[in-house]
Amino acid sequence: MQIKVGELKRNIAAVLRKQGFSVKKSGSFALKSTEREMLRQAQLMAKDERLSEHEDLIVNNLGLIKSHLINGKDLDVNKIDPELLLVESGTEYELMFRWWNLAWWSLPYERAYGRQMRLIIWDKYHNAPIGLVGLQSPILSWRVRDEFLGIPPKERDYWVNQSLSAQRLGALPPYNNILGGKLVAMLMTSDYTRKMFKKKYGNSETLMKKRVIPANLLFITTTGAYGKSSIYNRLKFKNEIVAEYIGKSVGSGSFHIPNYIYQDLILYLEQRGVETKRGFGSGPSRKLRLIDQALHKLGFSSGAQHGIERAVYLFPLVDNLQDIIQKNKRPIWKQRTIEELTDSWKTRWACPRLNSSIYKTFEAEKFIKLTMQNLRNAMK
């Protein structure tokens, strides 16, 4: 199929305007407002696209989801008993992870790249999922992270490969209404997570330089979807900061370019002799570079730079992270058991909310009906 340049440019401009961007004749574009609700609305098209692409997954697994979804009034906060489940391909846990990943968050699901660890925080007492953690290989070059940690450019791949990025991190209903997101974030930093990383990636070669890097999960990074996060701010364990705010991202990503437009951009580049290799080994930065390249060739002054700044948080899993990177010191690992983290969360955040009736109002059946309505809307 031969891509028509004029038609492609008009389609891109129309999609951007529909998401709330103003598009100027110069080719620049920016959101008309950075208010929280506008940021949510801007990403609805991408979320709906993901939902409609996975209609069968959503519909065919309703029974599985219902069987592990509890009403708020049935949640006994004092008896919440979490464990971390490493999600394996082809299991019911994978279906649950994918279902919630698509249906629950307002921030659209993006395909994970490189190393991946998917975790479900599971409540053994209620036999229900508390929340999800989706970890993947981070962006190789990220100024806010690299400057904060003092990572030398020549050693960037060595240290970045000893970290992960939390693409998805949060609590599911009804746990979200008792600040379950804080529990999920805390448990992500548990001894279990770093030990599973070592077990999964010990003796693995890096794809680019074909060398074995220590399978040490030294730190995890994530971003607040709509500015600074109430979940991560003031998150402490034993008076120690769990998530450290380290600055803002420059506002780049791919949500504003729908998949059908992205495929047209790839064809457009290929028809001009541009190498567009993607997939395993190409990294999460590759898609952004291809979007940049295509949009600039089409006359847009912005590409992957959508201008929505996100707060960046760093979760160190060692006590001496900067000394490890800058002075080659041995890791001094933080010791955090699931039981200790859970008890701390219950005492500090969950139990003080027992008198609140908000979480008790959650009704599983109403939620399922609303999800199906959202799916029907996405299909229109």
Tab-separated table of C-alpha atoms in Angstrom:
chain	number	residue	atom	x	y	z
A	1	MET	CA	0.000	0.000	0.000
A	2	GLN	CA	1.415	3.347	-1.054
A	3	ILE	CA	1.171	5.938	1.716
A	4	LYS	CA	-0.275	9.290	0.598
A	5	VAL	CA	1.693	11.969	2.445
A	6	GLY	CA	-1.020	14.633	2.452
A	7	GLU	CA	-3.657	12.233	3.731
A	8	LEU	CA	-1.323	10.891	6.438
A	9	LYS	CA	-0.539	14.402	7.684
A	10	ARG	CA	-4.237	15.272	7.856
A	11	ASN	CA	-5.003	12.046	9.730
A	12	ILE	CA	-2.283	12.778	12.292
A	13	ALA	CA	-3.496	16.333	12.835
A	14	ALA	CA	-7.105	15.151	13.199
A	15	VAL	CA	-6.138	12.503	15.780
A	16	LEU	CA	-4.120	14.995	17.797
A	17	ARG	CA	-6.961	17.526	17.842
A	18	LYS	CA	-9.415	14.837	18.923
A	19	GLN	CA	-7.185	14.134	21.937
A	20	GLY	CA	-7.132	17.775	22.978
A	21	PHE	CA	-3.966	18.990	21.264
A	22	SER	CA	-3.775	22.249	19.367
A	23	VAL	CA	-1.918	21.816	16.071
A	24	LYS	CA	-0.289	24.837	14.443
A	25	LYS	CA	0.588	25.355	10.808
A	26	SER	CA	4.261	25.293	11.804
A	27	GLY	CA	3.806	21.623	12.713
A	28	SER	CA	4.070	22.041	16.478
A	29	PHE	CA	1.394	20.651	18.776
A	30	ALA	CA	0.629	20.895	22.483
A	31	LEU	CA	-2.221	20.085	24.835
A	32	LYS	CA	-4.630	22.972	25.281
A	33	SER	CA	-4.534	22.429	29.048
A	34	THR	CA	-2.457	20.435	31.525
A	35	GLU	CA	-5.242	20.158	34.103
A	36	ARG	CA	-5.566	16.649	35.522
A	37	GLU	CA	-8.902	15.935	33.817
A	38	MET	CA	-7.584	17.118	30.457
A	39	LEU	CA	-4.597	14.791	30.841
A	40	ARG	CA	-6.992	11.903	31.471
A	41	GLN	CA	-9.155	12.785	28.494
A	42	ALA	CA	-6.114	13.037	26.227
A	43	GLN	CA	-5.304	9.389	26.860
A	44	LEU	CA	-8.811	7.974	26.509
A	45	MET	CA	-8.455	7.356	22.780
A	46	ALA	CA	-5.360	5.210	23.344
A	47	LYS	CA	-7.068	3.321	26.174
A	48	ASP	CA	-10.167	2.688	24.031
A	49	GLU	CA	-7.996	1.483	21.174
A	50	ARG	CA	-6.310	-1.080	23.431
A	51	LEU	CA	-9.695	-2.213	24.782
A	52	SER	CA	-11.231	-2.685	21.350
A	53	GLU	CA	-8.149	-4.587	20.114
A	54	HIS	CA	-8.580	-7.078	22.980
A	55	GLU	CA	-12.364	-7.434	23.048
A	56	ASP	CA	-12.179	-11.247	23.129
A	57	LEU	CA	-9.811	-11.234	26.083
A	58	ILE	CA	-12.102	-8.941	28.081
A	59	VAL	CA	-15.314	-10.826	27.273
A	60	ASN	CA	-14.020	-14.396	27.427
A	61	ASN	CA	-12.445	-13.998	30.863
A	62	LEU	CA	-15.301	-12.315	32.720
A	63	GLY	CA	-15.992	-15.531	34.643
A	64	LEU	CA	-12.385	-15.770	35.805
A	65	ILE	CA	-12.348	-12.135	36.937
A	66	LYS	CA	-15.697	-12.414	38.750
A	67	SER	CA	-14.533	-15.494	40.651
A	68	HIS	CA	-11.764	-13.442	42.286
A	69	LEU	CA	-13.482	-10.070	42.680
A	70	ILE	CA	-14.910	-9.229	46.101
A	71	ASN	CA	-17.413	-6.641	47.262
A	72	GLY	CA	-16.068	-3.920	49.500
A	73	LYS	CA	-18.349	-4.920	52.370
A	74	ASP	CA	-16.714	-8.374	52.364
A	75	LEU	CA	-13.173	-7.013	52.708
A	76	ASP	CA	-11.709	-7.637	56.173
A	77	VAL	CA	-8.776	-5.232	56.224
A	78	ASN	CA	-7.107	-6.756	59.279
A	79	LYS	CA	-6.948	-10.159	57.598
A	80	ILE	CA	-5.389	-9.065	54.288
A	81	ASP	CA	-2.515	-11.495	53.712
A	82	PRO	CA	-0.502	-10.677	50.565
A	83	GLU	CA	1.945	-12.736	48.570
A	84	LEU	CA	3.781	-11.846	45.360
A	85	LEU	CA	3.047	-14.090	42.393
A	86	LEU	CA	5.415	-14.052	39.432
A	87	VAL	CA	3.159	-14.286	36.381
A	88	GLU	CA	4.086	-17.022	33.928
A	89	SER	CA	2.935	-17.192	30.305
A	90	GLY	CA	-0.046	-19.420	29.563
A	91	THR	CA	-1.487	-19.344	33.078
A	92	GLU	CA	-4.744	-18.012	34.499
A	93	TYR	CA	-2.692	-15.424	36.358
A	94	GLU	CA	-1.448	-14.108	33.024
A	95	LEU	CA	-5.036	-13.774	31.785
A	96	MET	CA	-5.957	-11.902	34.965
A	97	PHE	CA	-2.931	-9.640	34.669
A	98	ARG	CA	-3.729	-8.768	31.058
A	99	TRP	CA	-7.448	-8.260	31.783
A	100	TRP	CA	-6.885	-5.808	34.617
A	101	ASN	CA	-4.037	-4.100	32.784
A	102	LEU	CA	-6.424	-3.235	29.961
A	103	ALA	CA	-9.671	-2.628	31.848
A	104	TRP	CA	-8.726	-0.797	35.014
A	105	TRP	CA	-6.179	1.961	34.385
A	106	SER	CA	-6.925	5.257	32.655
A	107	LEU	CA	-3.331	5.324	31.411
A	108	PRO	CA	-3.307	3.067	28.313
A	109	TYR	CA	-1.401	-0.190	28.274
A	110	GLU	CA	1.798	-0.163	26.231
A	111	ARG	CA	3.649	-3.229	25.054
A	112	ALA	CA	6.542	-4.178	27.355
A	113	TYR	CA	10.073	-4.456	25.974
A	114	GLY	CA	13.206	-6.365	26.926
A	115	ARG	CA	13.398	-7.888	30.382
A	116	GLN	CA	10.011	-8.299	32.011
A	117	MET	CA	8.693	-9.285	35.408
A	118	ARG	CA	4.945	-9.276	35.913
A	119	LEU	CA	3.723	-9.569	39.479
A	120	ILE	CA	0.274	-9.952	40.970
A	121	ILE	CA	-0.026	-8.974	44.613
A	122	TRP	CA	-2.404	-11.687	45.813
A	123	ASP	CA	-4.503	-11.682	48.985
A	124	LYS	CA	-4.358	-15.254	50.279
A	125	TYR	CA	-7.128	-14.707	52.824
A	126	HIS	CA	-9.706	-13.219	50.402
A	127	ASN	CA	-8.423	-15.147	47.355
A	128	ALA	CA	-8.357	-11.957	45.302
A	129	PRO	CA	-5.815	-9.735	43.515
A	130	ILE	CA	-4.738	-6.658	45.487
A	131	GLY	CA	-2.794	-5.050	42.663
A	132	LEU	CA	-0.378	-5.391	39.758
A	133	VAL	CA	3.274	-4.588	39.121
A	134	GLY	CA	4.470	-4.641	35.519
A	135	LEU	CA	8.259	-4.272	35.263
A	136	GLN	CA	10.286	-3.945	32.070
A	137	SER	CA	13.667	-2.821	30.756
A	138	PRO	CA	14.057	0.939	31.229
A	139	ILE	CA	14.840	3.535	28.577
A	140	LEU	CA	18.621	3.424	28.098
A	141	SER	CA	19.209	7.182	28.110
A	142	TRP	CA	17.099	9.186	30.567
A	143	ARG	CA	18.547	12.501	31.693
A	144	VAL	CA	16.607	12.912	34.953
A	145	ARG	CA	17.674	9.457	36.190
A	146	ASP	CA	21.226	9.505	34.865
A	147	GLU	CA	22.041	12.921	36.324
A	148	PHE	CA	20.518	12.114	39.712
A	149	LEU	CA	22.530	8.892	40.041
A	150	GLY	CA	25.658	10.222	38.374
A	151	ILE	CA	25.731	7.471	35.737
A	152	PRO	CA	28.661	7.996	33.315
A	153	PRO	CA	27.445	7.816	29.686
A	154	LYS	CA	29.952	5.067	28.800
A	155	GLU	CA	28.683	2.888	31.661
A	156	ARG	CA	24.992	3.579	31.141
A	157	ASP	CA	24.017	0.154	29.786
A	158	TYR	CA	25.896	-1.575	32.647
A	159	TRP	CA	23.920	0.189	35.377
A	160	VAL	CA	20.577	0.505	33.594
A	161	ASN	CA	20.583	-3.262	33.034
A	162	GLN	CA	20.661	-3.618	36.813
A	163	SER	CA	17.359	-1.811	37.128
A	164	LEU	CA	13.763	-2.084	35.936
A	165	SER	CA	11.008	0.368	35.106
A	166	ALA	CA	7.530	-0.039	36.581
A	167	GLN	CA	5.274	0.485	33.588
A	168	ARG	CA	2.238	-0.568	35.621
A	169	LEU	CA	1.978	-0.166	39.386
A	170	GLY	CA	-1.161	0.101	41.472
A	171	ALA	CA	-4.045	-1.400	43.423
A	172	LEU	CA	-7.297	-2.896	42.159
A	173	PRO	CA	-10.777	-2.445	43.644
A	174	PRO	CA	-11.765	-2.522	46.442
A	175	TYR	CA	-8.187	-2.375	47.788
A	176	ASN	CA	-7.506	0.927	46.019
A	177	ASN	CA	-9.879	2.701	48.427
A	178	ILE	CA	-7.820	1.732	51.481
A	179	LEU	CA	-4.606	3.069	49.931
A	180	GLY	CA	-3.714	-0.359	48.583
A	181	GLY	CA	-1.520	1.378	46.028
A	182	LYS	CA	0.935	2.175	48.805
A	183	LEU	CA	1.038	-1.506	49.782
A	184	VAL	CA	1.700	-2.548	46.175
A	185	ALA	CA	4.500	0.030	45.819
A	186	MET	CA	6.090	-1.085	49.098
A	187	LEU	CA	5.908	-4.787	48.252
A	188	MET	CA	7.564	-4.096	44.892
A	189	THR	CA	10.702	-3.239	46.900
A	190	SER	CA	10.627	-6.460	48.941
A	191	ASP	CA	13.424	-9.022	49.095
A	192	TYR	CA	11.245	-11.313	46.963
A	193	THR	CA	11.367	-9.011	43.916
A	194	ARG	CA	15.139	-8.674	43.746
A	195	LYS	CA	15.643	-12.408	44.435
A	196	MET	CA	13.256	-13.304	41.598
A	197	PHE	CA	15.169	-10.933	39.310
A	198	LYS	CA	18.449	-12.646	40.173
A	199	LYS	CA	16.935	-16.096	39.629
A	200	LYS	CA	15.380	-15.125	36.293
A	201	TYR	CA	18.267	-13.157	34.780
A	202	GLY	CA	21.392	-14.634	36.363
A	203	ASN	CA	24.085	-15.280	33.697
A	204	SER	CA	21.984	-13.591	30.978
A	205	GLU	CA	23.811	-11.715	28.220
A	206	THR	CA	22.890	-8.174	27.243
A	207	LEU	CA	21.478	-8.025	23.724
A	208	MET	CA	23.460	-5.066	22.464
A	209	LYS	CA	26.991	-5.764	23.739
A	210	LYS	CA	26.658	-9.510	24.412
A	211	ARG	CA	28.150	-9.350	27.890
A	212	VAL	CA	27.066	-10.764	31.226
A	213	ILE	CA	26.095	-8.090	33.731
A	214	PRO	CA	25.511	-8.895	37.420
A	215	ALA	CA	21.867	-9.875	37.946
A	216	ASN	CA	21.464	-7.295	40.704
A	217	LEU	CA	18.210	-5.371	40.818
A	218	LEU	CA	19.652	-2.201	42.354
A	219	PHE	CA	16.724	0.137	41.778
A	220	ILE	CA	13.341	0.561	40.113
A	221	THR	CA	11.977	3.701	38.474
A	222	THR	CA	8.451	4.779	37.630
A	223	THR	CA	6.499	7.912	36.789
A	224	GLY	CA	3.391	9.582	38.129
A	225	ALA	CA	0.758	9.590	35.408
A	226	TYR	CA	-0.626	13.050	36.167
A	227	GLY	CA	2.145	14.868	37.996
A	228	LYS	CA	3.333	14.107	41.513
A	229	SER	CA	1.762	10.965	42.946
A	230	SER	CA	-0.114	10.872	46.237
A	231	ILE	CA	0.748	7.163	46.381
A	232	TYR	CA	4.530	7.585	46.246
A	233	ASN	CA	4.871	10.883	48.093
A	234	ARG	CA	5.734	10.428	51.782
A	235	LEU	CA	5.907	6.656	51.299
A	236	LYS	CA	8.097	5.371	54.127
A	237	PHE	CA	9.070	2.117	55.803
A	238	LYS	CA	10.772	2.238	59.221
A	239	ASN	CA	11.185	6.012	58.766
A	240	GLU	CA	13.093	5.406	55.532
A	241	ILE	CA	11.925	6.876	52.221
A	242	VAL	CA	10.761	4.117	49.857
A	243	ALA	CA	10.126	6.229	46.733
A	244	GLU	CA	12.264	9.262	46.044
A	245	TYR	CA	11.044	12.028	43.737
A	246	ILE	CA	13.981	12.881	41.459
A	247	GLY	CA	12.485	15.319	38.962
A	248	LYS	CA	10.288	15.478	35.881
A	249	SER	CA	10.444	13.737	32.529
A	250	VAL	CA	10.618	15.913	29.413
A	251	GLY	CA	7.211	14.728	28.228
A	252	SER	CA	7.822	12.079	25.590
A	253	GLY	CA	5.922	8.920	24.744
A	254	SER	CA	3.742	7.301	22.128
A	255	PHE	CA	0.179	7.260	23.501
A	256	HIS	CA	-0.812	10.223	21.283
A	257	ILE	CA	-0.025	8.208	18.136
A	258	PRO	CA	-2.648	5.417	17.785
A	259	ASN	CA	-1.430	2.037	16.588
A	260	TYR	CA	-3.106	2.333	13.179
A	261	ILE	CA	-1.341	5.672	12.612
A	262	TYR	CA	1.946	4.179	13.849
A	263	GLN	CA	1.704	1.364	11.300
A	264	ASP	CA	1.191	3.957	8.561
A	265	LEU	CA	4.267	5.835	9.827
A	266	ILE	CA	6.308	2.635	9.582
A	267	LEU	CA	5.153	2.076	5.993
A	268	TYR	CA	5.909	5.708	5.201
A	269	LEU	CA	9.487	5.323	6.503
A	270	GLU	CA	10.055	1.985	4.751
A	271	GLN	CA	8.912	3.437	1.437
A	272	ARG	CA	11.668	6.018	1.887
A	273	GLY	CA	14.329	3.429	2.567
A	274	VAL	CA	14.485	3.897	6.335
A	275	GLU	CA	15.378	0.874	8.491
A	276	THR	CA	12.446	0.209	10.842
A	277	LYS	CA	13.514	-2.947	12.670
A	278	ARG	CA	11.494	-3.364	15.837
A	279	GLY	CA	10.632	-6.072	18.313
A	280	PHE	CA	12.870	-8.132	20.562
A	281	GLY	CA	16.179	-6.403	21.158
A	282	SER	CA	15.204	-3.042	19.708
A	283	GLY	CA	14.303	-1.581	23.105
A	284	PRO	CA	11.573	0.757	24.387
A	285	SER	CA	13.328	3.797	22.892
A	286	ARG	CA	13.069	2.440	19.341
A	287	LYS	CA	9.375	3.217	18.875
A	288	LEU	CA	9.897	6.785	20.065
A	289	ARG	CA	12.765	7.318	17.629
A	290	LEU	CA	10.703	5.991	14.718
A	291	ILE	CA	7.789	8.288	15.602
A	292	ASP	CA	10.196	11.227	15.841
A	293	GLN	CA	11.800	10.406	12.523
A	294	ALA	CA	8.513	9.979	10.657
A	295	LEU	CA	6.773	13.067	12.035
A	296	HIS	CA	9.778	15.289	11.396
A	297	LYS	CA	9.969	14.053	7.802
A	298	LEU	CA	6.268	14.889	7.490
A	299	GLY	CA	6.884	18.461	8.630
A	300	PHE	CA	5.860	18.250	12.299
A	301	SER	CA	8.257	20.005	14.682
A	302	SER	CA	7.235	17.637	17.483
A	303	GLY	CA	7.238	13.859	17.341
A	304	ALA	CA	7.348	11.679	20.422
A	305	GLN	CA	7.514	14.851	22.506
A	306	HIS	CA	3.892	15.242	23.584
A	307	GLY	CA	4.761	17.780	26.301
A	308	ILE	CA	3.045	16.005	29.203
A	309	GLU	CA	5.641	16.085	31.957
A	310	ARG	CA	5.557	13.213	34.427
A	311	ALA	CA	6.992	13.091	37.929
A	312	VAL	CA	9.827	10.560	38.122
A	313	TYR	CA	10.321	8.362	41.183
A	314	LEU	CA	13.213	6.113	42.114
A	315	PHE	CA	12.916	3.102	44.432
A	316	PRO	CA	16.409	2.099	45.644
A	317	LEU	CA	16.763	-1.513	46.775
A	318	VAL	CA	20.167	-0.843	48.333
A	319	ASP	CA	21.353	1.614	50.989
A	320	ASN	CA	24.344	2.871	48.997
A	321	LEU	CA	23.096	3.201	45.420
A	322	GLN	CA	25.132	6.235	44.352
A	323	ASP	CA	28.311	4.887	45.947
A	324	ILE	CA	27.849	1.632	44.006
A	325	ILE	CA	27.583	3.534	40.726
A	326	GLN	CA	30.125	6.283	41.343
A	327	LYS	CA	32.668	4.517	43.590
A	328	ASN	CA	32.195	0.852	42.634
A	329	LYS	CA	31.182	-0.137	46.175
A	330	ARG	CA	29.552	-3.478	46.974
A	331	PRO	CA	25.740	-3.380	47.371
A	332	ILE	CA	24.340	-3.051	50.862
A	333	TRP	CA	20.913	-4.573	50.339
A	334	LYS	CA	17.813	-3.319	52.078
A	335	GLN	CA	16.122	-6.093	54.045
A	336	ARG	CA	12.345	-5.957	53.589
A	337	THR	CA	10.091	-8.950	54.114
A	338	ILE	CA	6.530	-9.122	52.815
A	339	GLU	CA	5.232	-9.556	56.363
A	340	GLU	CA	7.054	-6.493	57.732
A	341	LEU	CA	5.978	-4.297	54.833
A	342	THR	CA	2.360	-5.438	55.163
A	343	ASP	CA	2.231	-4.832	58.921
A	344	SER	CA	3.709	-1.360	58.424
A	345	TRP	CA	1.110	-0.530	55.759
A	346	LYS	CA	-1.790	-1.759	57.879
A	347	THR	CA	-0.685	0.279	60.889
A	348	ARG	CA	0.139	3.486	59.021
A	349	TRP	CA	-2.476	3.613	56.254
A	350	ALA	CA	-5.098	0.860	56.083
A	351	CYS	CA	-6.420	0.461	59.633
A	352	PRO	CA	-6.927	4.209	60.215
A	353	ARG	CA	-9.420	4.056	57.317
A	354	LEU	CA	-11.593	1.311	58.786
A	355	ASN	CA	-14.195	3.864	59.841
A	356	SER	CA	-14.456	5.129	56.268
A	357	SER	CA	-17.302	3.652	54.263
A	358	ILE	CA	-15.796	4.392	50.835
A	359	TYR	CA	-14.231	0.991	50.229
A	360	LYS	CA	-17.357	-0.754	51.519
A	361	THR	CA	-19.474	0.794	48.754
A	362	PHE	CA	-17.650	-1.065	45.964
A	363	GLU	CA	-19.952	-3.589	44.250
A	364	ALA	CA	-18.349	-6.179	41.990
A	365	GLU	CA	-21.375	-6.620	39.728
A	366	LYS	CA	-21.726	-2.891	39.099
A	367	PHE	CA	-18.039	-2.681	38.240
A	368	ILE	CA	-18.321	-5.503	35.692
A	369	LYS	CA	-21.337	-3.833	34.061
A	370	LEU	CA	-19.445	-0.526	33.839
A	371	THR	CA	-16.432	-2.269	32.298
A	372	MET	CA	-18.613	-3.848	29.624
A	373	GLN	CA	-20.217	-0.490	28.910
A	374	ASN	CA	-16.754	1.054	28.478
A	375	LEU	CA	-15.883	-1.751	26.088
A	376	ARG	CA	-19.015	-1.121	24.005
A	377	ASN	CA	-18.168	2.588	23.895
A	378	ALA	CA	-14.617	1.800	22.800
A	379	MET	CA	-15.935	-0.365	19.954
A	380	LYS	CA	-18.008	2.449	18.452
